[in-house]
């Protein structure tokens, strides 16, 4: 069994935000996690709200436009979230450097620069493939009318990817420094800008062209660009970030750091992709069942996504807090940082599950006009989907939180295989079988999703429990 020995560091001598030291008590651990997590949670909500805003405006165009946007967003997310996982390796790398050498800015600067390089390098092939996404939808048998509308939306939305990934890199940087507030400010501003852009470009208000569903994609891409540029400006101006000079000599390659980001980030990207694509595949299965099923799924998945933003943000905080303790060689700090985040995240999901069961109609009404008679089939299906979704809220939280905790230990390769087994080895086949060969239909898709999430959560938590026996917690060499 591998253990870590380190001299205890008093919080009176150095705060976690400055020295990367682990909290010395459970209370301090909870406080430190909450202080870091709440801006990350709200930033996640804000970024999810950009897509939610699109859904709300597009939903006013009718069920067909809503279904088409669901197909397009699912394809976009397949690429964007894989790339998101790749570049998010910046956070645990910076956190470990800060925990190990608190005042060494050179290594941090090199990591961030190569994170931006990675954002560009992965965007180029992803955007090329997304440009041809309409052909993929046609090839898998989606309805021609939906394919045409989805293609318009996708070719506009794909331009959001480079600034989105650049923003993730910069947000990871300031989050690892435990100062994520500016990312939240920029995300909130982007929501407002995106809503305005949707209103102007979808419906042609104030003399703008009436672009329909394509206008929504353009609005999102422009808002994302503004969000990235604004955060970059803050990092250049704010003295707390300016001293790192992350944009200086940005053109200069650092092959060792670039390689390290890809080695750590590719498994993270694969984990995110496995989870994202199983939900995307679920949308395609719904598309085979019918337009009402797909529209109901689109609404239900938005509710679930919003709920997921809180444990995701807490998991991101866990990655930083665990990474700081790991870099400092503090095994006790690793334990407390991880479990405090886990308890906070799962407790929140108990509340969201209760809401999905007790008040599903108001939640659905956020995204769909529930008073429109023609939407009644969608409303009924979405209500049932939310009840099933409520059941897997806890396991969904457990898998993302345990994954974030392991990520702080730079443990990503084995969790990647866990995700592959759970999502694609269990979840997808079960969703397909239950939806296509039983009377469950769309409910079967959601039962399969729940089963896959449960399998991954058990595997992830088991690995965290055995972290010392597996040699994941040890002094840095």
PDB file of C-alpha atoms in Angstrom, residues 49-167:
ATOM      1  CA  UNK A  49     -28.241  28.173 -20.529  1.00  0.00           C
ATOM      2  CA  UNK A  50     -26.863  29.277 -23.882  1.00  0.00           C
ATOM      3  CA  UNK A  51     -28.074  26.053 -25.483  1.00  0.00           C
ATOM      4  CA  UNK A  52     -31.226  26.154 -23.370  1.00  0.00           C
ATOM      5  CA  UNK A  53     -31.859  29.668 -24.680  1.00  0.00           C
ATOM      6  CA  UNK A  54     -31.580  28.331 -28.203  1.00  0.00           C
ATOM      7  CA  UNK A  55     -34.064  25.564 -27.378  1.00  0.00           C
ATOM      8  CA  UNK A  56     -36.542  28.033 -25.889  1.00  0.00           C
ATOM      9  CA  UNK A  57     -36.477  30.296 -28.938  1.00  0.00           C
ATOM     10  CA  UNK A  58     -36.390  27.452 -31.450  1.00  0.00           C
ATOM     11  CA  UNK A  59     -39.269  25.760 -29.634  1.00  0.00           C
ATOM     12  CA  UNK A  60     -41.452  28.699 -30.657  1.00  0.00           C
ATOM     13  CA  UNK A  61     -40.893  27.650 -34.279  1.00  0.00           C
ATOM     14  CA  UNK A  62     -42.627  24.320 -33.648  1.00  0.00           C
ATOM     15  CA  UNK A  63     -41.943  20.677 -32.822  1.00  0.00           C
ATOM     16  CA  UNK A  64     -40.137  20.025 -36.114  1.00  0.00           C
ATOM     17  CA  UNK A  65     -37.610  22.801 -35.542  1.00  0.00           C
ATOM     18  CA  UNK A  66     -37.131  21.625 -31.954  1.00  0.00           C
ATOM     19  CA  UNK A  67     -36.478  18.059 -33.070  1.00  0.00           C
ATOM     20  CA  UNK A  68     -34.068  19.222 -35.798  1.00  0.00           C
ATOM     21  CA  UNK A  69     -32.105  21.359 -33.347  1.00  0.00           C
ATOM     22  CA  UNK A  70     -31.871  18.365 -31.003  1.00  0.00           C
ATOM     23  CA  UNK A  71     -30.230  16.290 -33.736  1.00  0.00           C
ATOM     24  CA  UNK A  72     -27.784  19.071 -34.613  1.00  0.00           C
ATOM     25  CA  UNK A  73     -26.849  19.818 -31.005  1.00  0.00           C
ATOM     26  CA  UNK A  74     -26.260  16.125 -30.345  1.00  0.00           C
ATOM     27  CA  UNK A  75     -23.749  15.924 -33.184  1.00  0.00           C
ATOM     28  CA  UNK A  76     -22.081  19.183 -32.149  1.00  0.00           C
ATOM     29  CA  UNK A  77     -21.772  17.989 -28.555  1.00  0.00           C
ATOM     30  CA  UNK A  78     -20.186  14.723 -29.689  1.00  0.00           C
ATOM     31  CA  UNK A  79     -17.190  16.718 -30.907  1.00  0.00           C
ATOM     32  CA  UNK A  80     -17.317  19.710 -28.575  1.00  0.00           C
ATOM     33  CA  UNK A  81     -17.437  17.705 -25.373  1.00  0.00           C
ATOM     34  CA  UNK A  82     -14.617  15.393 -26.439  1.00  0.00           C
ATOM     35  CA  UNK A  83     -12.519  18.478 -27.152  1.00  0.00           C
ATOM     36  CA  UNK A  84     -13.713  20.014 -23.877  1.00  0.00           C
ATOM     37  CA  UNK A  85     -12.385  16.990 -21.995  1.00  0.00           C
ATOM     38  CA  UNK A  86      -9.088  17.180 -23.843  1.00  0.00           C
ATOM     39  CA  UNK A  87      -8.361  20.828 -23.035  1.00  0.00           C
ATOM     40  CA  UNK A  88      -9.718  20.533 -19.487  1.00  0.00           C
ATOM     41  CA  UNK A  89      -6.520  18.652 -18.651  1.00  0.00           C
ATOM     42  CA  UNK A  90      -5.145  22.149 -18.064  1.00  0.00           C
ATOM     43  CA  UNK A  91      -6.946  22.356 -14.691  1.00  0.00           C
ATOM     44  CA  UNK A  92      -5.414  19.315 -12.917  1.00  0.00           C
ATOM     45  CA  UNK A  93      -2.009  20.059 -14.427  1.00  0.00           C
ATOM     46  CA  UNK A  94      -1.992  23.648 -13.173  1.00  0.00           C
ATOM     47  CA  UNK A  95      -3.418  22.560  -9.799  1.00  0.00           C
ATOM     48  CA  UNK A  96      -0.658  20.006  -9.266  1.00  0.00           C
ATOM     49  CA  UNK A  97       2.024  22.518 -10.235  1.00  0.00           C
ATOM     50  CA  UNK A  98       0.538  25.060  -7.842  1.00  0.00           C
ATOM     51  CA  UNK A  99       0.314  22.512  -5.033  1.00  0.00           C
ATOM     52  CA  UNK A 100       3.895  21.386  -5.629  1.00  0.00           C
ATOM     53  CA  UNK A 101       5.527  24.753  -6.404  1.00  0.00           C
ATOM     54  CA  UNK A 102       3.128  27.519  -5.446  1.00  0.00           C
ATOM     55  CA  UNK A 103       5.133  30.437  -6.854  1.00  0.00           C
ATOM     56  CA  UNK A 104       6.492  28.852 -10.027  1.00  0.00           C
ATOM     57  CA  UNK A 105       4.675  30.765 -12.776  1.00  0.00           C
ATOM     58  CA  UNK A 106       6.791  29.495 -15.632  1.00  0.00           C
ATOM     59  CA  UNK A 107       5.388  25.963 -15.623  1.00  0.00           C
ATOM     60  CA  UNK A 108       1.825  27.226 -15.300  1.00  0.00           C
ATOM     61  CA  UNK A 109       2.341  29.633 -18.195  1.00  0.00           C
ATOM     62  CA  UNK A 110       3.654  26.832 -20.404  1.00  0.00           C
ATOM     63  CA  UNK A 111       0.669  24.617 -19.593  1.00  0.00           C
ATOM     64  CA  UNK A 112      -1.879  27.321 -20.439  1.00  0.00           C
ATOM     65  CA  UNK A 113      -0.171  28.268 -23.688  1.00  0.00           C
ATOM     66  CA  UNK A 114      -0.127  24.701 -24.908  1.00  0.00           C
ATOM     67  CA  UNK A 115      -3.722  24.343 -23.795  1.00  0.00           C
ATOM     68  CA  UNK A 116      -4.605  27.116 -26.246  1.00  0.00           C
ATOM     69  CA  UNK A 117      -2.569  25.364 -28.929  1.00  0.00           C
ATOM     70  CA  UNK A 118      -4.551  22.206 -28.234  1.00  0.00           C
ATOM     71  CA  UNK A 119      -7.823  24.115 -28.571  1.00  0.00           C
ATOM     72  CA  UNK A 120      -6.837  25.225 -32.078  1.00  0.00           C
ATOM     73  CA  UNK A 121      -5.431  21.873 -33.147  1.00  0.00           C
ATOM     74  CA  UNK A 122      -8.546  19.925 -32.175  1.00  0.00           C
ATOM     75  CA  UNK A 123     -10.974  22.520 -33.565  1.00  0.00           C
ATOM     76  CA  UNK A 124      -9.766  22.237 -37.158  1.00  0.00           C
ATOM     77  CA  UNK A 125     -10.708  18.583 -37.853  1.00  0.00           C
ATOM     78  CA  UNK A 126     -13.822  18.830 -35.657  1.00  0.00           C
ATOM     79  CA  UNK A 127     -15.217  21.771 -37.617  1.00  0.00           C
ATOM     80  CA  UNK A 128     -14.524  20.020 -40.907  1.00  0.00           C
ATOM     81  CA  UNK A 129     -16.493  16.956 -39.801  1.00  0.00           C
ATOM     82  CA  UNK A 130     -19.322  19.060 -38.387  1.00  0.00           C
ATOM     83  CA  UNK A 131     -19.670  20.876 -41.706  1.00  0.00           C
ATOM     84  CA  UNK A 132     -20.605  17.503 -43.199  1.00  0.00           C
ATOM     85  CA  UNK A 133     -22.828  16.462 -40.295  1.00  0.00           C
ATOM     86  CA  UNK A 134     -25.971  16.738 -42.401  1.00  0.00           C
ATOM     87  CA  UNK A 135     -24.769  13.834 -44.522  1.00  0.00           C
ATOM     88  CA  UNK A 136     -24.277  11.714 -41.421  1.00  0.00           C
ATOM     89  CA  UNK A 137     -27.838  12.364 -40.269  1.00  0.00           C
ATOM     90  CA  UNK A 138     -29.162  11.358 -43.670  1.00  0.00           C
ATOM     91  CA  UNK A 139     -27.031   8.212 -43.669  1.00  0.00           C
ATOM     92  CA  UNK A 140     -28.462   6.971 -40.357  1.00  0.00           C
ATOM     93  CA  UNK A 141     -32.026   7.316 -41.589  1.00  0.00           C
ATOM     94  CA  UNK A 142     -33.324  10.493 -39.955  1.00  0.00           C
ATOM     95  CA  UNK A 143     -36.327  12.176 -41.577  1.00  0.00           C
ATOM     96  CA  UNK A 144     -35.281  14.323 -44.601  1.00  0.00           C
ATOM     97  CA  UNK A 145     -37.141  17.418 -43.371  1.00  0.00           C
ATOM     98  CA  UNK A 146     -35.362  17.213 -40.003  1.00  0.00           C
ATOM     99  CA  UNK A 147     -32.006  16.598 -41.671  1.00  0.00           C
ATOM    100  CA  UNK A 148     -32.252  19.751 -43.782  1.00  0.00           C
ATOM    101  CA  UNK A 149     -33.129  21.976 -40.831  1.00  0.00           C
ATOM    102  CA  UNK A 150     -30.502  20.365 -38.610  1.00  0.00           C
ATOM    103  CA  UNK A 151     -27.843  20.975 -41.260  1.00  0.00           C
ATOM    104  CA  UNK A 152     -28.593  24.705 -41.362  1.00  0.00           C
ATOM    105  CA  UNK A 153     -28.300  24.990 -37.610  1.00  0.00           C
ATOM    106  CA  UNK A 154     -25.133  22.881 -37.397  1.00  0.00           C
ATOM    107  CA  UNK A 155     -23.188  24.838 -40.036  1.00  0.00           C
ATOM    108  CA  UNK A 156     -23.766  28.011 -38.059  1.00  0.00           C
ATOM    109  CA  UNK A 157     -23.192  26.530 -34.602  1.00  0.00           C
ATOM    110  CA  UNK A 158     -19.861  24.882 -35.453  1.00  0.00           C
ATOM    111  CA  UNK A 159     -18.142  28.295 -35.455  1.00  0.00           C
ATOM    112  CA  UNK A 160     -18.676  28.399 -31.690  1.00  0.00           C
ATOM    113  CA  UNK A 161     -16.172  25.599 -31.110  1.00  0.00           C
ATOM    114  CA  UNK A 162     -12.769  27.420 -31.243  1.00  0.00           C
ATOM    115  CA  UNK A 163     -13.788  30.230 -28.876  1.00  0.00           C
ATOM    116  CA  UNK A 164     -15.584  27.741 -26.622  1.00  0.00           C
ATOM    117  CA  UNK A 165     -12.448  25.627 -26.233  1.00  0.00           C
ATOM    118  CA  UNK A 166     -10.273  28.702 -25.747  1.00  0.00           C
ATOM    119  CA  UNK A 167     -12.629  29.834 -23.008  1.00  0.00           C
TER     120      UNK A 167
END
